[in-house]
XYZ file of C-alpha atoms in Angstrom:
307
model
C -22.027 81.634 7.901
C -25.752 81.274 8.638
C -27.319 77.941 9.477
C -29.300 78.179 6.226
C -26.106 78.367 4.197
C -24.559 75.533 6.198
C -27.492 73.217 5.619
C -28.126 74.050 1.955
C -25.602 71.465 0.787
C -27.021 68.975 3.280
C -30.508 69.470 1.823
C -29.202 68.835 -1.688
C -27.365 65.750 -0.462
C -30.519 64.304 1.101
C -32.594 65.041 -1.990
C -30.176 63.987 -4.728
C -27.995 61.319 -3.151
C -30.491 59.690 -0.806
C -33.765 60.450 -2.584
C -35.440 61.843 0.532
C -38.799 63.590 0.221
C -39.439 67.233 1.055
C -41.201 66.478 4.341
C -38.359 64.248 5.525
C -35.774 66.870 4.621
C -37.771 69.553 6.414
C -37.912 67.370 9.549
C -34.126 66.829 9.456
C -33.489 70.561 9.115
C -35.884 71.415 11.951
C -34.098 68.974 14.268
C -30.708 70.439 13.333
C -31.994 73.972 13.868
C -33.258 73.088 17.342
C -29.946 71.518 18.280
C -28.093 74.580 16.978
C -30.329 76.800 19.115
C -29.584 74.593 22.134
C -25.836 74.895 21.531
C -26.088 78.666 21.212
C -28.075 78.909 24.447
C -25.660 76.671 26.361
C -22.208 78.041 25.508
C -19.036 76.564 26.972
C -16.923 79.244 28.691
C -19.269 81.866 27.259
C -18.685 80.866 23.623
C -21.126 78.666 21.644
C -19.542 75.513 20.266
C -18.943 75.153 16.551
C -20.069 71.930 14.859
C -16.445 70.746 14.897
C -16.294 71.191 18.680
C -19.407 69.191 19.529
C -18.647 66.049 21.528
C -20.800 63.086 22.605
C -21.187 64.833 25.975
C -23.099 67.787 24.479
C -25.207 65.475 22.344
C -26.174 63.345 25.342
C -27.077 66.431 27.368
C -29.309 67.621 24.540
C -30.985 64.271 23.989
C -31.742 64.076 27.714
C -33.768 67.279 27.354
C -35.991 65.839 24.645
C -39.478 64.450 24.856
C -38.905 60.951 26.277
C -41.072 59.383 23.560
C -38.901 56.708 21.860
C -40.288 57.623 18.435
C -39.301 61.275 18.798
C -35.922 60.379 20.277
C -35.247 58.021 17.368
C -36.081 60.704 14.820
C -33.859 63.366 16.389
C -31.037 60.872 16.846
C -31.286 59.928 13.157
C -31.381 63.575 12.037
C -28.289 64.563 14.014
C -26.355 61.428 13.121
C -27.064 62.016 9.420
C -26.026 65.676 9.760
C -22.697 64.857 11.361
C -22.164 62.079 8.829
C -22.601 64.682 6.110
C -20.149 67.071 7.789
C -17.595 64.269 8.175
C -17.847 62.172 5.013
C -19.333 64.563 2.449
C -18.347 68.100 3.420
C -15.072 66.934 4.957
C -15.097 69.520 7.738
C -15.357 67.136 10.675
C -13.325 64.279 12.087
C -15.517 61.710 13.779
C -19.268 61.583 14.348
C -20.229 62.443 17.956
C -23.285 60.190 17.675
C -21.325 57.137 16.530
C -21.430 55.492 19.959
C -24.726 56.892 21.218
C -27.298 54.122 20.984
C -30.992 54.576 20.448
C -33.338 53.126 23.029
C -35.122 50.068 21.720
C -38.607 50.877 20.475
C -41.424 49.087 22.156
C -43.125 46.563 19.912
C -46.459 47.887 18.755
C -48.894 47.045 16.045
C -50.528 49.771 13.957
C -54.231 50.466 14.430
C -56.507 48.911 11.835
C -60.203 48.626 11.085
C -62.009 45.326 11.238
C -63.657 44.109 8.031
C -67.027 44.846 9.632
C -65.948 48.438 10.230
C -64.749 48.712 6.622
C -68.155 47.551 5.400
C -69.877 50.031 7.735
C -67.656 52.849 6.460
C -68.418 52.143 2.789
C -72.117 51.625 3.505
C -72.262 54.949 5.350
C -70.620 56.720 2.419
C -73.209 55.174 0.098
C -76.172 56.081 2.261
C -75.247 59.548 3.531
C -73.286 61.212 0.709
C -74.825 63.901 -1.421
C -76.092 62.287 -4.651
C -73.490 64.067 -6.789
C -70.654 62.758 -4.595
C -71.985 59.340 -3.608
C -70.180 57.261 -6.225
C -66.897 59.130 -5.823
C -66.925 58.807 -2.046
C -67.585 55.105 -1.709
C -65.316 54.069 -4.580
C -62.512 56.238 -3.186
C -62.788 54.607 0.233
C -62.999 51.114 -1.266
C -60.005 51.824 -3.518
C -57.836 53.107 -0.669
C -58.645 50.316 1.751
C -57.885 47.740 -0.963
C -54.593 49.230 -2.215
C -52.898 50.626 0.902
C -51.739 53.716 -0.988
C -50.650 56.819 0.892
C -53.048 59.756 0.641
C -50.543 61.781 -1.402
C -50.121 58.858 -3.811
C -53.869 58.591 -4.354
C -54.293 62.309 -4.972
C -51.430 62.307 -7.499
C -52.768 59.456 -9.659
C -53.408 60.288 -13.310
C -55.390 58.444 -15.958
C -52.191 57.217 -17.597
C -51.184 55.665 -14.250
C -53.634 52.837 -14.982
C -52.825 49.773 -17.072
C -55.820 47.738 -18.257
C -56.270 44.015 -18.849
C -59.384 42.498 -20.398
C -61.070 45.887 -20.185
C -60.558 46.271 -16.425
C -57.971 48.262 -14.447
C -55.205 45.795 -13.720
C -52.189 47.732 -12.453
C -51.297 51.260 -11.361
C -47.982 53.077 -11.501
C -47.422 54.954 -8.251
C -44.978 57.728 -7.405
C -44.155 57.362 -3.722
C -41.788 58.909 -1.193
C -38.643 60.426 -2.652
C -40.235 60.238 -6.134
C -39.638 56.491 -6.165
C -41.858 54.684 -8.647
C -43.473 51.312 -8.119
C -46.130 49.206 -9.802
C -49.057 47.849 -7.829
C -51.263 45.011 -9.104
C -54.833 45.774 -8.098
C -56.889 43.419 -5.960
C -60.316 42.408 -7.273
C -62.078 44.850 -4.923
C -59.778 47.697 -5.967
C -60.399 46.882 -9.652
C -64.156 46.964 -9.146
C -64.113 50.272 -7.280
C -61.776 51.962 -9.756
C -63.682 50.645 -12.785
C -66.988 52.008 -11.484
C -65.453 55.406 -10.708
C -63.643 55.666 -14.053
C -66.877 54.916 -15.906
C -68.656 57.708 -14.010
C -65.646 60.018 -14.347
C -65.754 59.662 -18.154
C -69.349 60.847 -18.143
C -68.317 63.866 -16.058
C -65.601 64.870 -18.531
C -68.165 65.878 -21.154
C -69.514 68.581 -18.857
C -66.324 69.895 -17.263
C -65.030 73.453 -17.665
C -61.762 73.879 -19.602
C -59.608 74.692 -16.533
C -60.172 71.278 -14.948
C -57.543 68.625 -14.255
C -58.599 66.193 -16.956
C -55.656 63.873 -16.364
C -56.426 63.414 -12.639
C -58.203 60.201 -11.638
C -59.815 61.430 -8.441
C -61.585 64.749 -8.999
C -64.259 66.888 -7.393
C -67.518 65.740 -9.050
C -69.680 68.789 -8.392
C -69.856 72.302 -7.033
C -67.533 75.267 -7.318
C -64.399 73.143 -7.791
C -65.966 70.582 -10.123
C -63.315 68.842 -12.171
C -60.367 69.896 -10.013
C -57.954 67.284 -8.682
C -58.928 66.200 -5.196
C -56.469 67.344 -2.522
C -54.892 65.413 0.329
C -56.885 67.553 2.749
C -60.163 66.790 0.974
C -59.493 63.037 1.150
C -58.756 63.320 4.867
C -62.016 65.223 5.345
C -63.973 62.509 3.523
C -62.488 59.807 5.737
C -63.107 61.792 8.905
C -66.687 62.642 7.952
C -67.834 59.114 7.156
C -65.808 57.585 9.962
C -67.701 59.781 12.411
C -71.053 59.092 10.753
C -70.341 55.359 10.882
C -69.676 55.654 14.610
C -66.149 54.254 14.363
C -64.443 54.946 17.674
C -61.232 56.919 17.296
C -62.199 58.136 13.842
C -60.881 57.298 10.393
C -57.948 58.818 8.529
C -56.214 57.784 5.275
C -53.208 56.087 6.857
C -55.562 53.968 8.970
C -56.873 52.478 5.717
C -53.271 51.769 4.676
C -52.668 49.980 7.985
C -55.926 48.085 7.533
C -54.857 46.759 4.140
C -51.407 45.831 5.418
C -52.898 43.993 8.378
C -55.335 42.122 6.144
C -52.550 41.070 3.750
C -50.576 39.749 6.718
C -53.625 37.877 7.989
C -53.901 36.222 4.588
C -50.239 35.118 4.862
C -49.013 37.313 2.010
C -45.197 37.283 2.013
C -43.113 39.992 3.615
C -41.476 40.778 0.279
C -44.800 41.224 -1.504
C -46.203 43.579 1.111
C -42.968 45.561 1.061
C -43.239 46.024 -2.713
C -46.946 46.902 -2.611
C -46.432 49.500 0.098
C -43.181 50.939 -1.234
C -41.384 50.496 2.071
C -37.680 51.285 2.165
C -36.905 48.541 4.684
C -38.252 45.220 5.851
C -38.364 46.511 9.415
C -41.177 48.879 8.438
C -43.154 46.098 6.767
C -42.626 43.911 9.822
C -45.181 45.882 11.840
C -47.926 44.185 9.834
C -46.447 40.709 10.080
C -45.676 41.043 13.798
C -42.218 39.831 12.783
C -39.301 39.733 15.176
C -35.695 40.577 14.294
C -34.853 36.981 13.370
C -37.724 36.807 10.880
C -36.752 40.128 9.315
C -33.115 39.078 8.979
C -34.128 35.779 7.414
C -36.347 37.567 4.930
C -33.622 40.079 4.083
C -31.160 37.273 3.411
C -33.146 36.026 0.422
C -33.971 39.386 -1.129
């Protein structure tokens, strides 16, 4: 049986039972494929081990060959442990998980990079002053919206007009589809409301002059040129951030997830609760949210106890 056939059920399990996204599933499968290649290239007594024959010894030998980066080690460890869990508890073809007693090294505490508020102002000002006239409003409102919502780039690109709920004539809330197709509702901050309201007003004026093949339901669209009216892509958003980050002279550059980190850091600075940030960001665990709060294990456990 080929590895593809072996992992097909695993892929379905991750998608259906655990709600994992396509990128996460692809990363799991790549890690499993690499381990399978390692096993085939390091046979015992001339014969490659089957999955049922793998012991903690082989796993440890493999992990010792990996990039020593704790983040990479953690990911591979998680991929293989989940794979053997599937073989044992779901497929029922394995007795015991060879990673059960193999511990991950503790990750070093680190805080995500973030822009200062002065840098945010410089970024938006640069977009206002250096954009082409036809793209000026779209560019600065997009940046302001992202840095005041903390949405992932894929979530922003996927937003549709019916994602917005209004209150007193202003955008009030957005429905977001996040990782693993999980839905959440995000109440907009005043700055996000202002940016989105200004863009939506301009977008409505664009709709009267758009060709029929455009993405009329998309919120963020290309305002001019060959692709006028088409939904903006993840890659295009990244390019916008990179372009104006460089023009603003921001050392290290600007990318969409940096704006997400910036919003998370600012919420933490304003003493917004761990639970609230977790819900806004769509995090699966409090440990992820804790990077913004600089929380230690005791704080995370205390927060989890009242959820």
